[in-house]
Amino acid sequence: MTANQPGQRARQDRKRRREHYTRLTQPLVRDAGVLRPASWEEAMSRAAEGFRRNTEQHGPNAFGMFSCARSTNELNYLAQKFTRAVIGTNNVDSCNRTCHAPSVAGLAHAFGSGGGTSSYQEIEDTDVIVLWGSNAREAHPIFFQHVLRGMRNGARLFVVDPRRTSTAQFAERHLPLNVGTDIPLAYGIAREIIHAGLANRTFIERGTENHAAYAAAAEPWTLARTEEVTGVPAELIRELAHVYARADRAQLCWTLGITEHHNGTDNVLSLINLGLLTGHVGRHGAGLNPLRGQNNVQGGGDMGAIPNRMPGFQDILDPAVREKFGLAYGRAIQPRYGWNLTQMLDHIERGDMTTCYIIGENPVQSEADCQHTVKRLSNLDHLVVQDIFLTKTAQLADVVLPASAAWCETDGTFTNSERRVQRVRKALNPPPGARDDIAILCDMARRLGHDWRYTPEQAWDEMRSLAPNHAGISWARLEHGGIQWPCFSEDTLEPSYLHARLWEEDPERRGRPAPFTVLEHRPPVDELTDEFPLRLTTGRRLDSYNTGVQSGGFDSPRRRGETLDLHPVDAEALGVAEGEEVRISSRRGSIVAPVRLDSGLSPGLAFMTFHFPDEVDVNAITIEATCPIAGTAEYKASAIRVERLDPVPAV
Ligand SMILES: Nc1nc2c(c(=O)[nH]1)N[C@H]1C(S)=C(S)[C@@H](COP(=O)(O)OP(=O)(O)OC[C@H]3O[C@@H](n4cnc5c(=O)[nH]c(N)nc54)[C@H](O)[C@@H]3O)O[C@H]1N2
Ligand SMILES: Nc1nc2c(c(=O)[nH]1)N[C@H]1C(S)=C(S)[C@@H](COP(=O)(O)OP(=O)(O)OC[C@H]3O[C@@H](n4cnc5c(=O)[nH]c(N)nc54)[C@H](O)[C@@H]3O)O[C@H]1N2
Ligand SMILES: [Mo]
């Protein structure tokens, strides 16, 4: 090997990546099994014709829309309208399904609406911050700045995570629980609060119901039993219980460590129970907050790009809601929930969904058990993918449409995790040949007989005329800064936090109480056995983004590629060294990756990302067990076996 070979290889790697990550600038259509360049006219007419053919032959429910959580509110509004008014089905969803759908379902169950309850300012004004199943320093670095400011103002930080993450390193206490034991831990904390007389009687009496049944269900979870099941020392559980309950104001924030489980919604409800028990909701500085994932996944759901809600979180099963939208859209809204993304994939497999329009999603690399996803998508009669790159998903399409990148090449709005709607403005022209997401969608609607001509602002104004909780947020107002929903009129603002009503003395003004939910502990589906003895959890690193489509083409000084992170004790038992490539197998399949040692893990626990699927396809081994309420997969708990590639021969 000559001295400059490694450098040459790195340069070749970079060149290969840059070529692979060249933006899409020309539509593609499939002929004789191969994607070839086409004119916009040809590609659009093929795309529209395929939708028409399939819905005529099989009815509107044969169509599914995957909408884009990276694109604007205005695109998401029009994508759901396209699905409901042009095609006539409620089958519209987005990556929220893989992510925070359990948070939305849990919050809606407890409080009637699915948004986080506080503002970022309140994170700075609070006394205790609990980050539960969240690696905010790496995955929510902007939010984490508010956490740091809160700490500078005196807040105490607790982190609940199986790994000692970089977030945990900032905390006063880190509770390293076993994967999938969040419900027992929440129960153990609750029981301690109840027995220490620290529950908030006023709030429980005014704002909640079902407390007695909940307290009874918590009773078996003594500190000793909770320690045994969760692996967290009893003293730490007791301390968190006392600090959280005694605080004047506390914020409980969670992310995917809670939601990406086969019982994700139950996990969310177990945290909501803690907020209800202590009255840490409905007041300034006290709240229950999922930190949302993609830049506009909150907005996508708010805009109705979900199968059960119209824009503004209005329930499709409410006849008055359907009537209002039916009149406005000139087409009756189906009186049933559509299929969510997980269900759509099932129906594609069964053959009763035959066509999909995927705008800015890469399910081939993001869905659990992705070999299965490829098989399913290949079953479609007609697949249209609208993206900024030629993804693995786009490579399966019949028509590929090159789009502009919402965050810098279009005008519109995004909504962040504190429900704040903010303007985004076009700063760059899209590459020649790419077209704006909304312009493409309007063209598609026109080809299917609907004379759509929307500027982003017109789409927004139509949306807020139909969604009372957004009615007061005009673009003119947004010139002066972001506005949180709910905002009912153009000359008022609501408090920055939700559900103050639950504290009202007058029962009339209080409205529906928030219920405690009794929950059962059900361990991860993928069982640990002698054959698959290690627990694999998957997640993120600061330097990369999701399936790597948007980050993989650029160098980062911190990036080291995919690794299998192991505790040194496990590595020693397996006889593997740092950097050594190993085979990682689950009940779904096998992949190969180099080992990295991380003493922040517990023995028995391994970690990988899903940022480099072109090199190491982690979702080939994750399990597709899903939460029956929210449809989210258990990305956070697979059972694996690790083997050396070149076992040392026995002597
Ligand atoms: N840099 C970067 N930032 C991102 C993204 C990215 O790819 N890169 N993606 C964005 C998206 S789409 C999302 S949804 C968010 C996700 O943001 P996060 O949810 O913070 O990210 P993850 O790393 O997936 O998971 C968080 C933590 O859950 C822990 N965990 C695993 N199992 C359990 C368990 O059983 N219980 C508990 N309590 N914790 C557990 C993991 O150890 C991990 O540290 O990040 C967003 N921000
Ligand atoms: N193993 C494992 N798998 C996971 C997870 C995990 O923790 N572990 N997390 C899950 C989670 S939380 C999520 S959110 C999903 C993410 O799953 P996906 O959303 O499928 O994955 P991304 O890589 O974020 O893909 C985003 C796509 O949008 C395109 N895009 C970006 N901007 C625009 C735009 O303005 N317009 C258009 N038309 N396209 C655009 C990008 O090019 C890219 O192809 O992955 C899930 N998969
Ligand atoms: Mo996400």
Short mmCIF file of N, CA and C and ligand atoms in Angstrom, two decimals, residues 68 70 95 98-99 256 260 294 359-363 366 386-389 391 403-406 437 538 540 545-547 549-550 610 619 622 635-636, ligand 2:
data_model
loop_
_atom_site.label_atom_id
_atom_site.label_comp_id
_atom_site.label_asym_id
_atom_site.label_seq_id
_atom_site.Cartn_x
_atom_site.Cartn_y
_atom_site.Cartn_z
N CYS A 68 -45.07 15.43 3.54
CA CYS A 68 -43.68 15.71 3.89
C CYS A 68 -43.56 16.59 5.14
N ARG A 70 -40.97 17.80 6.30
CA ARG A 70 -39.92 18.80 6.14
C ARG A 70 -40.42 19.97 5.31
N CYS A 95 -44.30 10.97 8.42
CA CYS A 95 -43.36 10.30 9.31
C CYS A 95 -43.69 10.50 10.78
N THR A 98 -43.88 7.28 12.58
CA THR A 98 -42.71 6.55 13.05
C THR A 98 -42.13 7.20 14.30
N CYS A 99 -42.77 8.21 14.81
CA CYS A 99 -42.07 9.17 15.65
C CYS A 99 -42.94 9.53 16.85
N LEU A 256 -38.27 10.00 21.73
CA LEU A 256 -38.52 8.67 21.16
C LEU A 256 -38.21 7.50 22.09
N GLU A 260 -41.11 5.19 20.69
CA GLU A 260 -40.82 4.14 19.71
C GLU A 260 -40.79 2.75 20.36
N GLN A 294 -39.08 16.11 13.11
CA GLN A 294 -38.68 16.81 11.90
C GLN A 294 -39.09 18.27 12.01
N ILE A 359 -44.47 12.27 -0.94
CA ILE A 359 -43.80 13.57 -1.03
C ILE A 359 -42.78 13.66 0.11
N GLY A 360 -41.47 13.60 -0.22
CA GLY A 360 -40.44 13.82 0.78
C GLY A 360 -40.47 12.88 1.97
N GLU A 361 -40.47 11.58 1.69
CA GLU A 361 -40.31 10.57 2.74
C GLU A 361 -39.45 9.47 2.13
N ASN A 362 -38.73 8.76 2.98
CA ASN A 362 -37.86 7.69 2.48
C ASN A 362 -38.12 6.39 3.24
N PRO A 363 -39.36 5.88 3.14
CA PRO A 363 -39.74 4.72 3.95
C PRO A 363 -38.88 3.48 3.72
N SER A 366 -36.36 4.10 6.25
CA SER A 366 -36.74 4.54 7.60
C SER A 366 -37.70 3.60 8.31
N GLN A 386 -42.00 12.40 -4.98
CA GLN A 386 -41.60 13.80 -5.19
C GLN A 386 -40.56 14.11 -4.12
N ASP A 387 -39.30 14.33 -4.53
CA ASP A 387 -38.24 14.49 -3.53
C ASP A 387 -37.18 15.43 -4.07
N ILE A 388 -36.23 15.77 -3.22
CA ILE A 388 -35.14 16.62 -3.68
C ILE A 388 -33.92 15.78 -4.08
N PHE A 389 -33.91 14.50 -3.66
CA PHE A 389 -32.83 13.57 -4.04
C PHE A 389 -33.43 12.27 -4.59
N THR A 391 -33.78 9.08 -3.83
CA THR A 391 -33.64 8.18 -2.69
C THR A 391 -33.84 6.73 -3.10
N ALA A 403 -38.27 18.22 -6.58
CA ALA A 403 -38.90 19.32 -5.85
C ALA A 403 -37.86 20.32 -5.35
N SER A 404 -38.38 21.46 -4.92
CA SER A 404 -37.54 22.46 -4.24
C SER A 404 -37.44 22.06 -2.77
N ALA A 405 -36.41 22.56 -2.09
CA ALA A 405 -36.23 22.27 -0.65
C ALA A 405 -36.96 23.32 0.16
N ALA A 406 -37.94 22.86 0.97
CA ALA A 406 -38.84 23.81 1.61
C ALA A 406 -38.12 24.81 2.50
N ASP A 437 -42.78 22.40 -4.44
CA ASP A 437 -43.71 21.34 -4.02
C ASP A 437 -45.17 21.71 -4.29
N THR A 538 -31.86 1.89 18.92
CA THR A 538 -31.33 2.71 17.82
C THR A 538 -31.72 4.17 18.02
N ARG A 540 -30.02 8.55 17.36
CA ARG A 540 -29.38 9.59 16.55
C ARG A 540 -28.06 10.09 17.10
N TYR A 545 -28.41 13.19 9.94
CA TYR A 545 -29.86 13.36 9.96
C TYR A 545 -30.58 12.14 9.39
N ASN A 546 -31.38 11.53 10.22
CA ASN A 546 -32.27 10.42 9.82
C ASN A 546 -31.61 9.46 8.84
N THR A 547 -32.25 9.19 7.69
CA THR A 547 -31.71 8.16 6.79
C THR A 547 -30.49 8.65 6.01
N VAL A 549 -30.09 10.92 3.87
CA VAL A 549 -30.28 11.47 2.53
C VAL A 549 -29.80 12.92 2.49
N GLN A 550 -30.14 13.68 3.53
CA GLN A 550 -29.81 15.11 3.51
C GLN A 550 -28.44 15.43 4.12
N PHE A 610 -29.37 5.05 12.49
CA PHE A 610 -29.86 4.57 11.18
C PHE A 610 -29.46 5.60 10.12
N ASN A 619 -32.11 -0.81 9.64
CA ASN A 619 -33.53 -1.20 9.64
C ASN A 619 -33.78 -2.54 8.97
N THR A 622 -34.22 -4.24 12.57
CA THR A 622 -35.17 -3.78 13.61
C THR A 622 -36.51 -4.51 13.46
N TYR A 635 -38.65 0.70 17.29
CA TYR A 635 -37.25 0.89 16.87
C TYR A 635 -36.29 0.85 18.06
N LYS A 636 -36.84 1.06 19.25
CA LYS A 636 -35.96 1.21 20.40
C LYS A 636 -35.65 -0.11 21.10
N1 LIG B 2 -33.87 2.39 13.29
C1 LIG B 2 -34.55 3.51 13.38
N2 LIG B 2 -35.34 3.91 12.35
C2 LIG B 2 -36.07 5.06 12.43
C3 LIG B 2 -36.02 5.86 13.61
C4 LIG B 2 -35.18 5.41 14.70
O1 LIG B 2 -35.07 6.06 15.78
N3 LIG B 2 -34.48 4.24 14.54
N4 LIG B 2 -36.74 7.02 13.68
C5 LIG B 2 -37.92 7.19 12.84
C6 LIG B 2 -38.30 8.62 12.79
S1 LIG B 2 -38.55 9.43 14.24
C7 LIG B 2 -38.49 9.29 11.64
S2 LIG B 2 -39.13 10.87 11.66
C8 LIG B 2 -38.25 8.61 10.34
C9 LIG B 2 -37.76 9.53 9.25
O2 LIG B 2 -38.08 8.90 8.07
P1 LIG B 2 -38.12 9.63 6.66
O3 LIG B 2 -38.88 10.88 6.75
O4 LIG B 2 -38.56 8.59 5.70
O5 LIG B 2 -36.53 9.88 6.46
P2 LIG B 2 -35.68 11.16 6.14
O6 LIG B 2 -34.27 10.73 6.00
O7 LIG B 2 -35.94 12.21 7.14
O8 LIG B 2 -36.25 11.51 4.72
C10 LIG B 2 -36.66 12.76 4.38
C11 LIG B 2 -36.87 12.87 2.87
O9 LIG B 2 -37.47 14.14 2.57
C12 LIG B 2 -36.79 14.73 1.48
N5 LIG B 2 -37.02 16.19 1.56
C13 LIG B 2 -36.41 17.07 2.37
N6 LIG B 2 -36.91 18.31 2.20
C14 LIG B 2 -37.86 18.22 1.25
C15 LIG B 2 -38.77 19.16 0.64
O10 LIG B 2 -38.79 20.35 0.95
N7 LIG B 2 -39.62 18.69 -0.31
C16 LIG B 2 -39.64 17.38 -0.68
N8 LIG B 2 -40.51 16.99 -1.61
N9 LIG B 2 -38.79 16.46 -0.12
C17 LIG B 2 -37.94 16.87 0.83
C18 LIG B 2 -35.36 14.26 1.66
O11 LIG B 2 -34.63 14.36 0.48
C19 LIG B 2 -35.55 12.82 2.13
O12 LIG B 2 -35.65 11.92 1.07
O13 LIG B 2 -37.32 7.53 10.53
C20 LIG B 2 -37.78 6.58 11.44
N10 LIG B 2 -36.86 5.44 11.40
#
